GROMACS .gro file of N, CA, C and O in nm:
model
  400
    1UNK      N    1  -5.076  10.077  -9.633
    1UNK     CA    2  -4.962  10.027  -9.688
    1UNK      C    3  -4.844  10.044  -9.582
    1UNK      O    4  -4.851  10.089  -9.494
    2UNK      N    5  -4.724  10.012  -9.644
    2UNK     CA    6  -4.610  10.034  -9.575
    2UNK      C    7  -4.574  10.157  -9.552
    2UNK      O    8  -4.589  10.250  -9.600
    3UNK      N    9  -4.483  10.173  -9.423
    3UNK     CA   10  -4.434  10.312  -9.366
    3UNK      C   11  -4.320  10.341  -9.463
    3UNK      O   12  -4.254  10.269  -9.519
    4UNK      N   13  -4.310  10.483  -9.486
    4UNK     CA   14  -4.199  10.524  -9.577
    4UNK      C   15  -4.055  10.520  -9.489
    4UNK      O   16  -3.960  10.538  -9.543
    5UNK      N   17  -4.094  10.507  -9.362
    5UNK     CA   18  -3.949  10.485  -9.271
    5UNK      C   19  -3.913  10.343  -9.261
    5UNK      O   20  -3.819  10.300  -9.195
    6UNK      N   21  -3.976  10.246  -9.311
    6UNK     CA   22  -3.955  10.104  -9.326
    6UNK      C   23  -3.803  10.068  -9.368
    6UNK      O   24  -3.808  10.101  -9.491
    7UNK      N   25  -3.711  10.029  -9.309
    7UNK     CA   26  -3.562   9.988  -9.386
    7UNK      C   27  -3.617   9.865  -9.455
    7UNK      O   28  -3.703   9.778  -9.452
    8UNK      N   29  -3.541   9.864  -9.581
    8UNK     CA   30  -3.539   9.739  -9.671
    8UNK      C   31  -3.419   9.657  -9.667
    8UNK      O   32  -3.304   9.725  -9.687
    9UNK      N   33  -3.417   9.543  -9.657
    9UNK     CA   34  -3.297   9.477  -9.630
    9UNK      C   35  -3.285   9.359  -9.765
    9UNK      O   36  -3.399   9.321  -9.778
   10UNK      N   37  -3.163   9.337  -9.808
   10UNK     CA   38  -3.146   9.266  -9.920
   10UNK      C   39  -3.190   9.126  -9.861
   10UNK      O   40  -3.157   9.094  -9.747
   11UNK      N   41  -3.218   9.028  -9.961
   11UNK     CA   42  -3.224   8.898  -9.942
   11UNK      C   43  -3.108   8.833  -9.896
   11UNK      O   44  -3.101   8.752  -9.791
   12UNK      N   45  -2.991   8.868  -9.941
   12UNK     CA   46  -2.874   8.813  -9.904
   12UNK      C   47  -2.828   8.841  -9.757
   12UNK      O   48  -2.800   8.776  -9.678
   13UNK      N   49  -2.889   8.979  -9.710
   13UNK     CA   50  -2.867   9.019  -9.567
   13UNK      C   51  -2.963   8.951  -9.478
   13UNK      O   52  -2.916   8.886  -9.379
   14UNK      N   53  -3.086   8.928  -9.522
   14UNK     CA   54  -3.158   8.862  -9.435
   14UNK      C   55  -3.128   8.683  -9.432
   14UNK      O   56  -3.122   8.626  -9.325
   15UNK      N   57  -3.062   8.620  -9.538
   15UNK     CA   58  -3.025   8.484  -9.538
   15UNK      C   59  -2.912   8.486  -9.442
   15UNK      O   60  -2.891   8.391  -9.367
   16UNK      N   61  -2.822   8.580  -9.438
   16UNK     CA   62  -2.698   8.575  -9.345
   16UNK      C   63  -2.746   8.592  -9.210
   16UNK      O   64  -2.703   8.519  -9.110
   17UNK      N   65  -2.858   8.691  -9.183
   17UNK     CA   66  -2.897   8.711  -9.033
   17UNK      C   67  -2.965   8.578  -8.999
   17UNK      O   68  -2.934   8.520  -8.885
   18UNK      N   69  -3.041   8.525  -9.076
   18UNK     CA   70  -3.115   8.391  -9.020
   18UNK      C   71  -3.004   8.273  -9.015
   18UNK      O   72  -3.016   8.218  -8.905
   19UNK      N   73  -2.904   8.265  -9.084
   19UNK     CA   74  -2.799   8.153  -9.067
   19UNK      C   75  -2.714   8.186  -8.946
   19UNK      O   76  -2.665   8.114  -8.877
   20UNK      N   77  -2.705   8.303  -8.910
   20UNK     CA   78  -2.617   8.351  -8.786
   20UNK      C   79  -2.697   8.326  -8.660
   20UNK      O   80  -2.662   8.242  -8.566
   21UNK      N   81  -2.842   8.317  -8.664
   21UNK     CA   82  -2.933   8.279  -8.559
   21UNK      C   83  -2.913   8.132  -8.547
   21UNK      O   84  -2.912   8.074  -8.441
   22UNK      N   85  -2.928   8.054  -8.675
   22UNK     CA   86  -2.919   7.923  -8.663
   22UNK      C   87  -2.807   7.862  -8.598
   22UNK      O   88  -2.797   7.747  -8.533
   23UNK      N   89  -2.666   7.919  -8.643
   23UNK     CA   90  -2.572   7.828  -8.627
   23UNK      C   91  -2.478   7.908  -8.498
   23UNK      O   92  -2.407   7.844  -8.446
   24UNK      N   93  -2.533   8.024  -8.451
   24UNK     CA   94  -2.473   8.065  -8.336
   24UNK      C   95  -2.514   8.013  -8.195
   24UNK      O   96  -2.431   8.023  -8.087
   25UNK      N   97  -2.612   7.955  -8.195
   25UNK     CA   98  -2.691   7.918  -8.064
   25UNK      C   99  -2.722   8.048  -7.987
   25UNK      O  100  -2.794   8.003  -7.848
   26UNK      N  101  -2.743   8.141  -8.052
   26UNK     CA  102  -2.782   8.274  -7.950
   26UNK      C  103  -2.930   8.286  -7.990
   26UNK      O  104  -2.985   8.226  -8.104
   27UNK      N  105  -2.994   8.373  -7.902
   27UNK     CA  106  -3.119   8.393  -7.944
   27UNK      C  107  -3.145   8.496  -8.024
   27UNK      O  108  -3.048   8.563  -8.075
   28UNK      N  109  -3.270   8.491  -8.091
   28UNK     CA  110  -3.281   8.607  -8.188
   28UNK      C  111  -3.282   8.737  -8.148
   28UNK      O  112  -3.234   8.811  -8.218
   29UNK      N  113  -3.324   8.763  -8.019
   29UNK     CA  114  -3.300   8.931  -7.958
   29UNK      C  115  -3.146   8.941  -7.975
   29UNK      O  116  -3.115   9.070  -8.001
   30UNK      N  117  -3.067   8.838  -7.910
   30UNK     CA  118  -2.947   8.859  -7.901
   30UNK      C  119  -2.860   8.924  -8.056
   30UNK      O  120  -2.809   9.017  -8.067
   31UNK      N  121  -2.898   8.841  -8.131
   31UNK     CA  122  -2.863   8.858  -8.284
   31UNK      C  123  -2.893   8.960  -8.352
   31UNK      O  124  -2.837   9.061  -8.389
   32UNK      N  125  -3.006   9.011  -8.318
   32UNK     CA  126  -3.080   9.133  -8.378
   32UNK      C  127  -3.010   9.260  -8.314
   32UNK      O  128  -2.989   9.350  -8.363
   33UNK      N  129  -2.995   9.263  -8.189
   33UNK     CA  130  -2.912   9.354  -8.089
   33UNK      C  131  -2.795   9.388  -8.160
   33UNK      O  132  -2.735   9.483  -8.175
   34UNK      N  133  -2.716   9.262  -8.209
   34UNK     CA  134  -2.562   9.262  -8.227
   34UNK      C  135  -2.579   9.322  -8.385
   34UNK      O  136  -2.506   9.411  -8.423
   35UNK      N  137  -2.682   9.292  -8.458
   35UNK     CA  138  -2.691   9.344  -8.609
   35UNK      C  139  -2.730   9.466  -8.608
   35UNK      O  140  -2.748   9.545  -8.707
   36UNK      N  141  -2.804   9.537  -8.501
   36UNK     CA  142  -2.888   9.662  -8.508
   36UNK      C  143  -3.016   9.663  -8.563
   36UNK      O  144  -3.041   9.760  -8.639
   37UNK      N  145  -3.092   9.562  -8.578
   37UNK     CA  146  -3.204   9.555  -8.634
   37UNK      C  147  -3.335   9.520  -8.544
   37UNK      O  148  -3.295   9.497  -8.433
   38UNK      N  149  -3.443   9.513  -8.570
   38UNK     CA  150  -3.553   9.475  -8.498
   38UNK      C  151  -3.561   9.342  -8.463
   38UNK      O  152  -3.559   9.268  -8.548
   39UNK      N  153  -3.582   9.296  -8.329
   39UNK     CA  154  -3.591   9.163  -8.342
   39UNK      C  155  -3.708   9.079  -8.368
   39UNK      O  156  -3.709   8.994  -8.423
   40UNK      N  157  -3.816   9.177  -8.386
   40UNK     CA  158  -3.943   9.113  -8.440
   40UNK      C  159  -3.903   9.098  -8.605
   40UNK      O  160  -3.976   8.997  -8.658
   41UNK      N  161  -3.851   9.209  -8.654
   41UNK     CA  162  -3.810   9.167  -8.803
   41UNK      C  163  -3.728   9.035  -8.823
   41UNK      O  164  -3.759   8.963  -8.899
   42UNK      N  165  -3.637   9.021  -8.765
   42UNK     CA  166  -3.529   8.899  -8.760
   42UNK      C  167  -3.655   8.773  -8.720
   42UNK      O  168  -3.625   8.668  -8.781
   43UNK      N  169  -3.708   8.782  -8.622
   43UNK     CA  170  -3.803   8.657  -8.584
   43UNK      C  171  -3.885   8.618  -8.709
   43UNK      O  172  -3.903   8.522  -8.714
   44UNK      N  173  -3.947   8.735  -8.760
   44UNK     CA  174  -4.043   8.696  -8.865
   44UNK      C  175  -3.977   8.616  -8.987
   44UNK      O  176  -4.017   8.531  -9.066
   45UNK      N  177  -3.834   8.669  -9.012
   45UNK     CA  178  -3.748   8.623  -9.110
   45UNK      C  179  -3.719   8.483  -9.105
   45UNK      O  180  -3.713   8.397  -9.184
   46UNK      N  181  -3.686   8.447  -8.952
   46UNK     CA  182  -3.664   8.322  -8.921
   46UNK      C  183  -3.783   8.231  -8.951
   46UNK      O  184  -3.769   8.101  -8.979
   47UNK      N  185  -3.896   8.262  -8.886
   47UNK     CA  186  -4.024   8.191  -8.895
   47UNK      C  187  -4.039   8.169  -9.028
   47UNK      O  188  -4.087   8.046  -9.081
   48UNK      N  189  -4.041   8.263  -9.124
   48UNK     CA  190  -4.083   8.245  -9.252
   48UNK      C  191  -3.972   8.144  -9.344
   48UNK      O  192  -4.009   8.041  -9.409
   49UNK      N  193  -3.857   8.147  -9.294
   49UNK     CA  194  -3.748   8.050  -9.324
   49UNK      C  195  -3.784   7.897  -9.319
   49UNK      O  196  -3.768   7.821  -9.384
   50UNK      N  197  -3.818   7.898  -9.176
   50UNK     CA  198  -3.850   7.772  -9.129
   50UNK      C  199  -3.972   7.714  -9.182
   50UNK      O  200  -3.976   7.579  -9.239
   51UNK      N  201  -4.060   7.791  -9.223
   51UNK     CA  202  -4.196   7.731  -9.288
   51UNK      C  203  -4.169   7.717  -9.430
   51UNK      O  204  -4.205   7.605  -9.494
   52UNK      N  205  -4.070   7.772  -9.489
   52UNK     CA  206  -4.027   7.774  -9.622
   52UNK      C  207  -3.939   7.627  -9.641
   52UNK      O  208  -3.979   7.542  -9.710
   53UNK      N  209  -3.844   7.599  -9.537
   53UNK     CA  210  -3.782   7.477  -9.514
   53UNK      C  211  -3.881   7.373  -9.513
   53UNK      O  212  -3.862   7.247  -9.574
   54UNK      N  213  -3.991   7.360  -9.438
   54UNK     CA  214  -4.087   7.275  -9.407
   54UNK      C  215  -4.166   7.254  -9.522
   54UNK      O  216  -4.200   7.121  -9.570
   55UNK      N  217  -4.211   7.347  -9.607
   55UNK     CA  218  -4.297   7.324  -9.708
   55UNK      C  219  -4.210   7.283  -9.838
   55UNK      O  220  -4.280   7.217  -9.923
   56UNK      N  221  -4.075   7.315  -9.839
   56UNK     CA  222  -4.000   7.275  -9.972
   56UNK      C  223  -3.972   7.413 -10.054
   56UNK      O  224  -4.081   7.502 -10.041
   57UNK      N  225  -3.883   7.391 -10.142
   57UNK     CA  226  -3.868   7.497 -10.243
   57UNK      C  227  -3.969   7.559 -10.327
   57UNK      O  228  -3.976   7.685 -10.356
   58UNK      N  229  -4.065   7.479 -10.371
   58UNK     CA  230  -4.169   7.526 -10.478
   58UNK      C  231  -4.276   7.616 -10.381
   58UNK      O  232  -4.328   7.712 -10.442
   59UNK      N  233  -4.299   7.596 -10.260
   59UNK     CA  234  -4.380   7.670 -10.187
   59UNK      C  235  -4.320   7.796 -10.167
   59UNK      O  236  -4.390   7.893 -10.148
   60UNK      N  237  -4.197   7.823 -10.134
   60UNK     CA  238  -4.132   7.953 -10.146
   60UNK      C  239  -4.144   8.034 -10.269
   60UNK      O  240  -4.201   8.143 -10.239
   61UNK      N  241  -4.109   7.994 -10.367
   61UNK     CA  242  -4.139   8.035 -10.489
   61UNK      C  243  -4.285   8.086 -10.509
   61UNK      O  244  -4.334   8.191 -10.533
   62UNK      N  245  -4.407   8.000 -10.484
   62UNK     CA  246  -4.521   8.037 -10.490
   62UNK      C  247  -4.547   8.151 -10.374
   62UNK      O  248  -4.650   8.235 -10.442
   63UNK      N  249  -4.516   8.157 -10.267
   63UNK     CA  250  -4.533   8.255 -10.167
   63UNK      C  251  -4.460   8.375 -10.218
   63UNK      O  252  -4.554   8.495 -10.214
   64UNK      N  253  -4.350   8.379 -10.259
   64UNK     CA  254  -4.277   8.514 -10.321
   64UNK      C  255  -4.379   8.550 -10.443
   64UNK      O  256  -4.409   8.659 -10.459
   65UNK      N  257  -4.421   8.472 -10.518
   65UNK     CA  258  -4.514   8.525 -10.651
   65UNK      C  259  -4.650   8.573 -10.579
   65UNK      O  260  -4.674   8.670 -10.643
   66UNK      N  261  -4.699   8.514 -10.500
   66UNK     CA  262  -4.807   8.579 -10.445
   66UNK      C  263  -4.807   8.704 -10.372
   66UNK      O  264  -4.869   8.798 -10.401
   67UNK      N  265  -4.700   8.731 -10.298
   67UNK     CA  266  -4.646   8.857 -10.255
   67UNK      C  267  -4.637   8.979 -10.356
   67UNK      O  268  -4.683   9.068 -10.354
   68UNK      N  269  -4.568   8.925 -10.467
   68UNK     CA  270  -4.535   9.006 -10.583
   68UNK      C  271  -4.672   9.055 -10.656
   68UNK      O  272  -4.693   9.179 -10.682
   69UNK      N  273  -4.758   8.932 -10.672
   69UNK     CA  274  -4.898   8.974 -10.733
   69UNK      C  275  -4.977   9.073 -10.619
   69UNK      O  276  -5.032   9.164 -10.679
   70UNK      N  277  -4.969   9.059 -10.504
   70UNK     CA  278  -5.049   9.115 -10.409
   70UNK      C  279  -5.013   9.262 -10.400
   70UNK      O  280  -5.082   9.362 -10.418
   71UNK      N  281  -4.859   9.278 -10.412
   71UNK     CA  282  -4.812   9.403 -10.431
   71UNK      C  283  -4.844   9.475 -10.550
   71UNK      O  284  -4.885   9.607 -10.526
   72UNK      N  285  -4.855   9.412 -10.678
   72UNK     CA  286  -4.886   9.493 -10.789
   72UNK      C  287  -5.030   9.506 -10.792
   72UNK      O  288  -5.090   9.632 -10.819
   73UNK      N  289  -5.122   9.451 -10.734
   73UNK     CA  290  -5.250   9.451 -10.737
   73UNK      C  291  -5.295   9.582 -10.614
   73UNK      O  292  -5.399   9.660 -10.662
   74UNK      N  293  -5.238   9.592 -10.530
   74UNK     CA  294  -5.256   9.700 -10.438
   74UNK      C  295  -5.215   9.836 -10.498
   74UNK      O  296  -5.295   9.940 -10.484
   75UNK      N  297  -5.108   9.822 -10.581
   75UNK     CA  298  -5.075   9.954 -10.661
   75UNK      C  299  -5.176   9.993 -10.750
   75UNK      O  300  -5.221  10.089 -10.771
   76UNK      N  301  -5.222   9.900 -10.827
   76UNK     CA  302  -5.338   9.910 -10.930
   76UNK      C  303  -5.461   9.937 -10.859
   76UNK      O  304  -5.527  10.041 -10.910
   77UNK      N  305  -5.478   9.918 -10.735
   77UNK     CA  306  -5.626   9.936 -10.678
   77UNK      C  307  -5.581  10.088 -10.639
   77UNK      O  308  -5.701  10.178 -10.632
   78UNK      N  309  -5.475  10.126 -10.573
   78UNK     CA  310  -5.465  10.271 -10.543
   78UNK      C  311  -5.477  10.362 -10.663
   78UNK      O  312  -5.553  10.488 -10.668
   79UNK      N  313  -5.411  10.335 -10.792
   79UNK     CA  314  -5.410  10.411 -10.889
   79UNK      C  315  -5.562  10.427 -10.969
   79UNK      O  316  -5.611  10.525 -11.013
   80UNK      N  317  -5.631  10.302 -10.941
   80UNK     CA  318  -5.796  10.302 -10.980
   80UNK      C  319  -5.871  10.400 -10.881
   80UNK      O  320  -5.955  10.477 -10.931
   81UNK      N  321  -5.841  10.405 -10.764
   81UNK     CA  322  -5.921  10.470 -10.656
   81UNK      C  323  -5.885  10.628 -10.689
   81UNK      O  324  -5.980  10.700 -10.671
   82UNK      N  325  -5.756  10.673 -10.721
   82UNK     CA  326  -5.749  10.798 -10.768
   82UNK      C  327  -5.819  10.840 -10.894
   82UNK      O  328  -5.859  10.960 -10.868
   83UNK      N  329  -5.824  10.764 -11.003
   83UNK     CA  330  -5.894  10.779 -11.104
   83UNK      C  331  -6.029  10.808 -11.100
   83UNK      O  332  -6.105  10.877 -11.137
   84UNK      N  333  -6.085  10.712 -11.012
   84UNK     CA  334  -6.244  10.743 -10.988
   84UNK      C  335  -6.261  10.846 -10.904
   84UNK      O  336  -6.357  10.919 -10.948
   85UNK      N  337  -6.177  10.892 -10.817
   85UNK     CA  338  -6.195  11.020 -10.743
   85UNK      C  339  -6.189  11.146 -10.840
   85UNK      O  340  -6.297  11.243 -10.834
   86UNK      N  341  -6.104  11.147 -10.938
   86UNK     CA  342  -6.085  11.245 -11.037
   86UNK      C  343  -6.213  11.249 -11.101
   86UNK      O  344  -6.282  11.361 -11.142
   87UNK      N  345  -6.263  11.115 -11.160
   87UNK     CA  346  -6.383  11.128 -11.246
   87UNK      C  347  -6.509  11.173 -11.162
   87UNK      O  348  -6.577  11.239 -11.249
   88UNK      N  349  -6.515  11.130 -11.045
   88UNK     CA  350  -6.633  11.197 -10.946
   88UNK      C  351  -6.623  11.365 -10.957
   88UNK      O  352  -6.744  11.416 -10.978
   89UNK      N  353  -6.521  11.396 -10.928
   89UNK     CA  354  -6.502  11.566 -10.937
   89UNK      C  355  -6.527  11.610 -11.080
   89UNK      O  356  -6.580  11.719 -11.087
   90UNK      N  357  -6.486  11.536 -11.174
   90UNK     CA  358  -6.498  11.601 -11.313
   90UNK      C  359  -6.663  11.573 -11.335
   90UNK      O  360  -6.729  11.684 -11.420
   91UNK      N  361  -6.728  11.477 -11.294
   91UNK     CA  362  -6.889  11.471 -11.338
   91UNK      C  363  -6.935  11.590 -11.238
   91UNK      O  364  -7.047  11.629 -11.304
   92UNK      N  365  -6.894  11.612 -11.119
   92UNK     CA  366  -6.981  11.692 -11.061
   92UNK      C  367  -6.950  11.858 -11.128
   92UNK      O  368  -7.054  11.934 -11.124
   93UNK      N  369  -6.843  11.872 -11.182
   93UNK     CA  370  -6.810  11.995 -11.249
   93UNK      C  371  -6.889  12.020 -11.371
   93UNK      O  372  -6.935  12.126 -11.387
   94UNK      N  373  -6.895  11.923 -11.449
   94UNK     CA  374  -6.953  11.927 -11.595
   94UNK      C  375  -7.108  11.939 -11.550
   94UNK      O  376  -7.186  11.981 -11.636
   95UNK      N  377  -7.163  11.854 -11.458
   95UNK     CA  378  -7.306  11.881 -11.409
   95UNK      C  379  -7.344  12.014 -11.385
   95UNK      O  380  -7.454  12.053 -11.414
   96UNK      N  381  -7.257  12.102 -11.325
   96UNK     CA  382  -7.281  12.220 -11.272
   96UNK      C  383  -7.265  12.321 -11.419
   96UNK      O  384  -7.353  12.412 -11.402
   97UNK      N  385  -7.176  12.272 -11.492
   97UNK     CA  386  -7.172  12.347 -11.619
   97UNK      C  387  -7.285  12.337 -11.720
   97UNK      O  388  -7.352  12.430 -11.752
   98UNK      N  389  -7.361  12.216 -11.729
   98UNK     CA  390  -7.478  12.201 -11.801
   98UNK      C  391  -7.598  12.251 -11.752
   98UNK      O  392  -7.694  12.287 -11.815
   99UNK      N  393  -7.598  12.284 -11.613
   99UNK     CA  394  -7.729  12.362 -11.551
   99UNK      C  395  -7.740  12.487 -11.567
   99UNK      O  396  -7.810  12.553 -11.559
  100UNK      N  397  -7.620  12.554 -11.623
  100UNK     CA  398  -7.633  12.701 -11.652
  100UNK      C  399  -7.698  12.729 -11.792
  100UNK      O  400  -7.715  12.659 -11.881
   0.00000   0.00000   0.00000
């Protein structure tokens, strides 16, 4: 999953950074350096924005919904994996108790 050191930027900040790249005529790397962010992050935001613009507004919403659903399902999977591990340990413990 994601690193705990990953910075989170607001959607407004991302939109402003993307607009700065589009309107300034400078490269993504130059704008990223000026803003103090990773050029790869900014490049990804710009690429995603271009894809969304090409696909239309409905596609952006659908992609965001899929991202949220994926995040929710990953959390659920992690919680279920913990539950399974606890149940395995409990099964082993009670199996030993019944042998006595």
